PDB file of C-alpha atoms in Angstrom:
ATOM      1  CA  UNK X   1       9.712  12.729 -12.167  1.00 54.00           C
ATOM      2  CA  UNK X   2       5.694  12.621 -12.286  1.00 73.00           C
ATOM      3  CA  UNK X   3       4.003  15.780 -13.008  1.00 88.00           C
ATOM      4  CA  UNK X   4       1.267  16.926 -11.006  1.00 94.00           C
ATOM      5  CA  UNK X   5      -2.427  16.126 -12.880  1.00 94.00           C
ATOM      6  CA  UNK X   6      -5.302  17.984 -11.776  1.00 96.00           C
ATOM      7  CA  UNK X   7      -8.127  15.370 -10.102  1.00 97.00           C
ATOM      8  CA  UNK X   8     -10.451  17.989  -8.526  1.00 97.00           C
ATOM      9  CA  UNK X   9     -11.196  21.250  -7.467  1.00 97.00           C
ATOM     10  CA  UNK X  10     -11.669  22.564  -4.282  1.00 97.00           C
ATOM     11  CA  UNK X  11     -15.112  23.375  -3.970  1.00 97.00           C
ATOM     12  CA  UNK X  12     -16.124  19.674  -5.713  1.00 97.00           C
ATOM     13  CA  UNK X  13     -14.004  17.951  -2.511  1.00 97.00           C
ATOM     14  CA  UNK X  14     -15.809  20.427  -0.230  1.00 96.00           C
ATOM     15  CA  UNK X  15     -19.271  19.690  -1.669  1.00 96.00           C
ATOM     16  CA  UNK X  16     -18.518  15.697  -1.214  1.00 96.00           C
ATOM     17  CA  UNK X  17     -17.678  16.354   2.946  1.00 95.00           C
ATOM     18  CA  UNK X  18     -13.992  15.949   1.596  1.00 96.00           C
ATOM     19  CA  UNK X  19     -14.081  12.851   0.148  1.00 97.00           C
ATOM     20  CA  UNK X  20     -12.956  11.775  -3.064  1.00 97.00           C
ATOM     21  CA  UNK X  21     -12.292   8.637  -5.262  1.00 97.00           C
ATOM     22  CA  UNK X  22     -10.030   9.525  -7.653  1.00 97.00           C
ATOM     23  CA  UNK X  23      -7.913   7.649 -10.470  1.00 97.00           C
ATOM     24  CA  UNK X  24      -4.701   9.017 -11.568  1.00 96.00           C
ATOM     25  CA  UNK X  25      -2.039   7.203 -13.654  1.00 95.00           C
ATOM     26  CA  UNK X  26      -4.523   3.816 -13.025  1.00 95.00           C
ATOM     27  CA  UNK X  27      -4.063   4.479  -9.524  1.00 96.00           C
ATOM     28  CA  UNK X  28      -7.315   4.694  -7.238  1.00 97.00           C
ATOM     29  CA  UNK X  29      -6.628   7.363  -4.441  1.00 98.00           C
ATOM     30  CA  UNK X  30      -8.284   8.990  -2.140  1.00 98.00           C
ATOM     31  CA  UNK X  31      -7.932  12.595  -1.754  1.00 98.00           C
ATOM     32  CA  UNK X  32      -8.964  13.800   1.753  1.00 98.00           C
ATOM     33  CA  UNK X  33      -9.484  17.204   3.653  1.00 97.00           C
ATOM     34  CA  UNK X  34      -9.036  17.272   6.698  1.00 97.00           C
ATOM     35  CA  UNK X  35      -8.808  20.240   9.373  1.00 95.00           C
ATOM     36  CA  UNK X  36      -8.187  22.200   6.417  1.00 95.00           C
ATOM     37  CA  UNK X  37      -5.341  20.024   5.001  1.00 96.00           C
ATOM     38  CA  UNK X  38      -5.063  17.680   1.771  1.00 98.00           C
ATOM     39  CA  UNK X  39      -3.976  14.561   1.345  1.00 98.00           C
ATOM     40  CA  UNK X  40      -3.877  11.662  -0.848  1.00 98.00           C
ATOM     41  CA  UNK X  41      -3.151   7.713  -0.689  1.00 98.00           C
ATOM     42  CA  UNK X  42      -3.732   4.646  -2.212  1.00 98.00           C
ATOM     43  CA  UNK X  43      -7.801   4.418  -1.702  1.00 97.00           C
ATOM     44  CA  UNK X  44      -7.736   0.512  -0.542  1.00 97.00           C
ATOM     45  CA  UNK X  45      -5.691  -0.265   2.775  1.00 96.00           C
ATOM     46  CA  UNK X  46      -2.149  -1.837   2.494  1.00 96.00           C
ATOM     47  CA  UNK X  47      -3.211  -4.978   4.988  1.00 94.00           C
ATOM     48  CA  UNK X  48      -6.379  -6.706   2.870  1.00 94.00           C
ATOM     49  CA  UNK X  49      -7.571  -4.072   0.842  1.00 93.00           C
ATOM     50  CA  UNK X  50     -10.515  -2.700   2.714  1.00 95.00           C
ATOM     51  CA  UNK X  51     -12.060   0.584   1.744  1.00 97.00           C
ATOM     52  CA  UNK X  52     -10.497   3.885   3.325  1.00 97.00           C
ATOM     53  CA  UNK X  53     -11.746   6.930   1.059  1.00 96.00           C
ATOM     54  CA  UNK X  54     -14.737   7.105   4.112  1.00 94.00           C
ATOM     55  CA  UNK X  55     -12.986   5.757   7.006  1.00 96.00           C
ATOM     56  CA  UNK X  56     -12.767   7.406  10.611  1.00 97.00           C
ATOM     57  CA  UNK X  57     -10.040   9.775  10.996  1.00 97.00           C
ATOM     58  CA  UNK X  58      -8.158   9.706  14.729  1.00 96.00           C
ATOM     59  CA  UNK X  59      -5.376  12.358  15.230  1.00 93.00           C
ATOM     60  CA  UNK X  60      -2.359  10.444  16.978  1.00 89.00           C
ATOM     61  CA  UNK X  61      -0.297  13.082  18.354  1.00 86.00           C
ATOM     62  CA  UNK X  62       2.957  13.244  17.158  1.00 90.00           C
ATOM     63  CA  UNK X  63       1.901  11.095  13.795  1.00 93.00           C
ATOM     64  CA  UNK X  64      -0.891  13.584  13.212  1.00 95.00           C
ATOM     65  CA  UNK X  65      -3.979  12.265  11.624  1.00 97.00           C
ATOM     66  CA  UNK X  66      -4.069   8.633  10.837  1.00 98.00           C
ATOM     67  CA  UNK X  67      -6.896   6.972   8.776  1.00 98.00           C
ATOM     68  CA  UNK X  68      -8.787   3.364  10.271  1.00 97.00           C
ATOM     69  CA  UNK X  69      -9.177   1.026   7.988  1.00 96.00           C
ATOM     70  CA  UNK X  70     -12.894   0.206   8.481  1.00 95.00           C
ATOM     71  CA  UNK X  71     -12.345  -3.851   8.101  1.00 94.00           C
ATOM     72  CA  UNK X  72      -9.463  -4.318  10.659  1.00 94.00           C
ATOM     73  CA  UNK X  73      -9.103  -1.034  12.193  1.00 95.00           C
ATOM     74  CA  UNK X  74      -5.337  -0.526  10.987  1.00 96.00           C
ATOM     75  CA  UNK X  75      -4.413   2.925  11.360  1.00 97.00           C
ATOM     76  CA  UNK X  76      -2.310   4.557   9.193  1.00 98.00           C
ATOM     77  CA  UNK X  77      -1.115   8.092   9.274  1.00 98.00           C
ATOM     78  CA  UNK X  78      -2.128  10.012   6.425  1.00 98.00           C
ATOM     79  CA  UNK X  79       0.858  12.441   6.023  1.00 97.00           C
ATOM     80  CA  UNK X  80       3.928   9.276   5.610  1.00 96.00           C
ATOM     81  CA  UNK X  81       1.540   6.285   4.682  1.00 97.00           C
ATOM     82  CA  UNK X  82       3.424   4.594   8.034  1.00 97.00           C
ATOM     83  CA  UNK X  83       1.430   1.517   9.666  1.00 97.00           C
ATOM     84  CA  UNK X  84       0.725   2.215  13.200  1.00 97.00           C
ATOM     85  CA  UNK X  85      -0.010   0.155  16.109  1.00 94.00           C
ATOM     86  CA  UNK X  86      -0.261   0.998  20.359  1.00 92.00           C
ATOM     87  CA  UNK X  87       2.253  -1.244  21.739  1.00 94.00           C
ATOM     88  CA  UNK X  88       1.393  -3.045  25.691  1.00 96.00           C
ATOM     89  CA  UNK X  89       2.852   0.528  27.356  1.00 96.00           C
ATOM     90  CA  UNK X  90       0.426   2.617  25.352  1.00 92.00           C
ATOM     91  CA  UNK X  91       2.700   4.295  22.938  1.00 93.00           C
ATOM     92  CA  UNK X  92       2.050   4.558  18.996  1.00 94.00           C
ATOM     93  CA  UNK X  93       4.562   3.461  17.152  1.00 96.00           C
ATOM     94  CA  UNK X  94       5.262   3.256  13.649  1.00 97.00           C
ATOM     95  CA  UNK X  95       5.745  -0.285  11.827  1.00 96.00           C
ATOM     96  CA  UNK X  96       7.240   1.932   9.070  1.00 95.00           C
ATOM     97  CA  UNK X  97       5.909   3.197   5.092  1.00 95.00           C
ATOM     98  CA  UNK X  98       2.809   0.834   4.676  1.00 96.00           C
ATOM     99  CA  UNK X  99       0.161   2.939   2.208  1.00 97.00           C
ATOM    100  CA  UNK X 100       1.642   5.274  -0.193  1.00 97.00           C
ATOM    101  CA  UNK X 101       0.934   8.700  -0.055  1.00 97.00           C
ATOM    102  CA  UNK X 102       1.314  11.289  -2.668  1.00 97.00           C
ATOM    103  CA  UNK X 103       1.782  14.653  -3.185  1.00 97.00           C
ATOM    104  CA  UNK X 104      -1.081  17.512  -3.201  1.00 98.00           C
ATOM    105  CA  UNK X 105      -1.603  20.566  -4.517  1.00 97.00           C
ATOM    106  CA  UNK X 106      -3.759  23.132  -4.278  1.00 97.00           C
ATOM    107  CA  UNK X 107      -3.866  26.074  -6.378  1.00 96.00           C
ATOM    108  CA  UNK X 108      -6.334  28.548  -7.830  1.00 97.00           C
ATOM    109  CA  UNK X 109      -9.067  26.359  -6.399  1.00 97.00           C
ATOM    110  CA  UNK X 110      -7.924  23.364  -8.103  1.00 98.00           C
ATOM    111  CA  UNK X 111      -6.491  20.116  -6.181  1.00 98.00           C
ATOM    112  CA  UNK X 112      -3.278  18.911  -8.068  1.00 98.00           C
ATOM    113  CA  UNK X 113      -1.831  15.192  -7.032  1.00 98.00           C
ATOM    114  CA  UNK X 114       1.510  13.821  -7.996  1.00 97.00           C
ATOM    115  CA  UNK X 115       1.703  10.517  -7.646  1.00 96.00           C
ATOM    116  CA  UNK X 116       4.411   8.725  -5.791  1.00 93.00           C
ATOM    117  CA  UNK X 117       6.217   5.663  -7.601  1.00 81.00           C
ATOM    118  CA  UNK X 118       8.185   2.854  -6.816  1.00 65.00           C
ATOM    119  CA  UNK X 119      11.363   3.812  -8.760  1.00 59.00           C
ATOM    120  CA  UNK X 120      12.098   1.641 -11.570  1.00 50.00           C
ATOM    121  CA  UNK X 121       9.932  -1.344  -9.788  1.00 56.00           C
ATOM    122  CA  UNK X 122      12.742  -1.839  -7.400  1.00 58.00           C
ATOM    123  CA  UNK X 123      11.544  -4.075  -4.284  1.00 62.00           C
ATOM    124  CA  UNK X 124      13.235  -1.733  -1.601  1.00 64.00           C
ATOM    125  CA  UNK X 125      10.846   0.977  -2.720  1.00 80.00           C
ATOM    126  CA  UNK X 126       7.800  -0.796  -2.858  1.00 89.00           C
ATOM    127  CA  UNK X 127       4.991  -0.362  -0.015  1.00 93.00           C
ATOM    128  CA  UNK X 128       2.343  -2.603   0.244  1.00 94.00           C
ATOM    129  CA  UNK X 129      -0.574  -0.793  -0.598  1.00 95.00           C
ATOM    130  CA  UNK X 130       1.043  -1.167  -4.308  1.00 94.00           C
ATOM    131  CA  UNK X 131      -0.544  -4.676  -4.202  1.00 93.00           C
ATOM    132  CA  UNK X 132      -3.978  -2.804  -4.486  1.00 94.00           C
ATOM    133  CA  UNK X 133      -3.371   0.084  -5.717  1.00 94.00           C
ATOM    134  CA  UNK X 134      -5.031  -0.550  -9.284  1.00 95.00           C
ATOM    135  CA  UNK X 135      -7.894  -2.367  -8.585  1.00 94.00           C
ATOM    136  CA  UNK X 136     -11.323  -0.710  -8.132  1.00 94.00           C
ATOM    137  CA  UNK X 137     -11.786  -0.385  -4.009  1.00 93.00           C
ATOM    138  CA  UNK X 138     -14.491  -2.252  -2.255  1.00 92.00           C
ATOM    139  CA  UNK X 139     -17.559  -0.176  -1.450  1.00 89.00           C
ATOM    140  CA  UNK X 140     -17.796   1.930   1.587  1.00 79.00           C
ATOM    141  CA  UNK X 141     -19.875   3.553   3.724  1.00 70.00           C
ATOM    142  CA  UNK X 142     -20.294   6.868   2.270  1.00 60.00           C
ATOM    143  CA  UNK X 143     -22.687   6.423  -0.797  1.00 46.00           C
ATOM    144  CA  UNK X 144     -24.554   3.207   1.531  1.00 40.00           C
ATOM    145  CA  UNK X 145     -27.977   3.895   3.253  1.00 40.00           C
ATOM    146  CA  UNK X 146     -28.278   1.987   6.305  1.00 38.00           C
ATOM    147  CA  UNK X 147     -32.238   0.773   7.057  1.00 42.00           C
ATOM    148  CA  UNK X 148     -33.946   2.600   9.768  1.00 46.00           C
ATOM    149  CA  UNK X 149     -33.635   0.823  13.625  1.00 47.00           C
ATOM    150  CA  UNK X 150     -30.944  -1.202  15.050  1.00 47.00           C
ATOM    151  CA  UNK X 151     -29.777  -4.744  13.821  1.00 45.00           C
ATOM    152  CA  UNK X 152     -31.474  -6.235  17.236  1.00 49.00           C
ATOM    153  CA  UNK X 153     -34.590  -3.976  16.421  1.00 52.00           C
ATOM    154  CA  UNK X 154     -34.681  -5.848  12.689  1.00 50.00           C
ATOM    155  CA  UNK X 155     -34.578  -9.443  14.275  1.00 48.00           C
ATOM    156  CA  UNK X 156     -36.671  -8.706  17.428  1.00 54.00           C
ATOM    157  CA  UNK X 157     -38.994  -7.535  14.219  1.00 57.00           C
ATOM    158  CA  UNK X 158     -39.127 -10.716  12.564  1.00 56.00           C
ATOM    159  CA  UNK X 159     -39.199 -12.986  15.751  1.00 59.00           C
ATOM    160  CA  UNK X 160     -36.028 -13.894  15.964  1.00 51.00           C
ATOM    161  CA  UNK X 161     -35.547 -16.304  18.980  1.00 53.00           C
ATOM    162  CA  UNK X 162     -34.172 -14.471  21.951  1.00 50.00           C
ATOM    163  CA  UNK X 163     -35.046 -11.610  21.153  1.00 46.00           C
ATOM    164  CA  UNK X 164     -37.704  -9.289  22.875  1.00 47.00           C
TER     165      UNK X 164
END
């Protein structure tokens, strides 16, 4: 069993809007608050490996919060890992353990994570966000300064045709 390794304390999440990129056992996570609860997953999504440490979080009722992939809008509930989807009579529903979560901690103002394995590399207890899980995620929108004005503003700007 995988012991828990401290990655952060609380205040340093807190100070970073509760968002952080963290690497534990060569695994990039992303530890999250949100509504005053933790969690941690694999930091790049299970579907193409888009960035999700600064993603939009949507709470989905009975599934709780789920995080949106920012490159496909995938949702994926941050409390199982489960892919979820809104099927043609409006219900969520689960496509079953996509992104793999792991355990977290916190304690005398420190964040603890235990990291969820596949057991002995067996294929049945693979997810797919294991495909992604130790590479270096893509960057995202958090840290990235957008310029001042709209796209259309920008082109209208430098005379782009149609534009007014």
């Amino acid at each position: 069993m995988a012991s828990a390794a401290p990655v952060a304390t609380v205040t340093q999440l807190r100070e970073n809007r509760g968002r952080l990129l963290v690497k534990v056992e060569g695994r990039y996570i992303a530890l999250v608050e949100h509504a005053g609860e933790f969690f941690a997953m694999d930091a790049t999504c299970y579907h193409m490996g888009g960035p999700l440490l600064h993603a939009d979080i949507e709470d989905l009722g009975g599934f709780g919060p789920a995080i949106v992939c920012p490159w496909h809008r995938y949702q994926i509930s941050l409390r199982t890992g489960d892919g979820l989807y809104v099927n043609m009579a409006r219900h969520t529903c689960s496509k079953g353990s996509r992104q793999r979560v792991h355990a977290v901690e916190a304690r005398d103002g420190q964040i603890y994570v235990t990291v969820s394995h596949a057991e002995s590399g067996a294929a049945e207890h693979r997810v797919e966000s294991d495909t992604y899980a130790f590479k270096p995620p893509a960057p995202s929108g958090g840290a990235q300064q957008l310029p001042p004005g709209r796209s259309g503003d920008v082109l209208a700007r430098a005379g782009a045709a149609g534009m007014r």
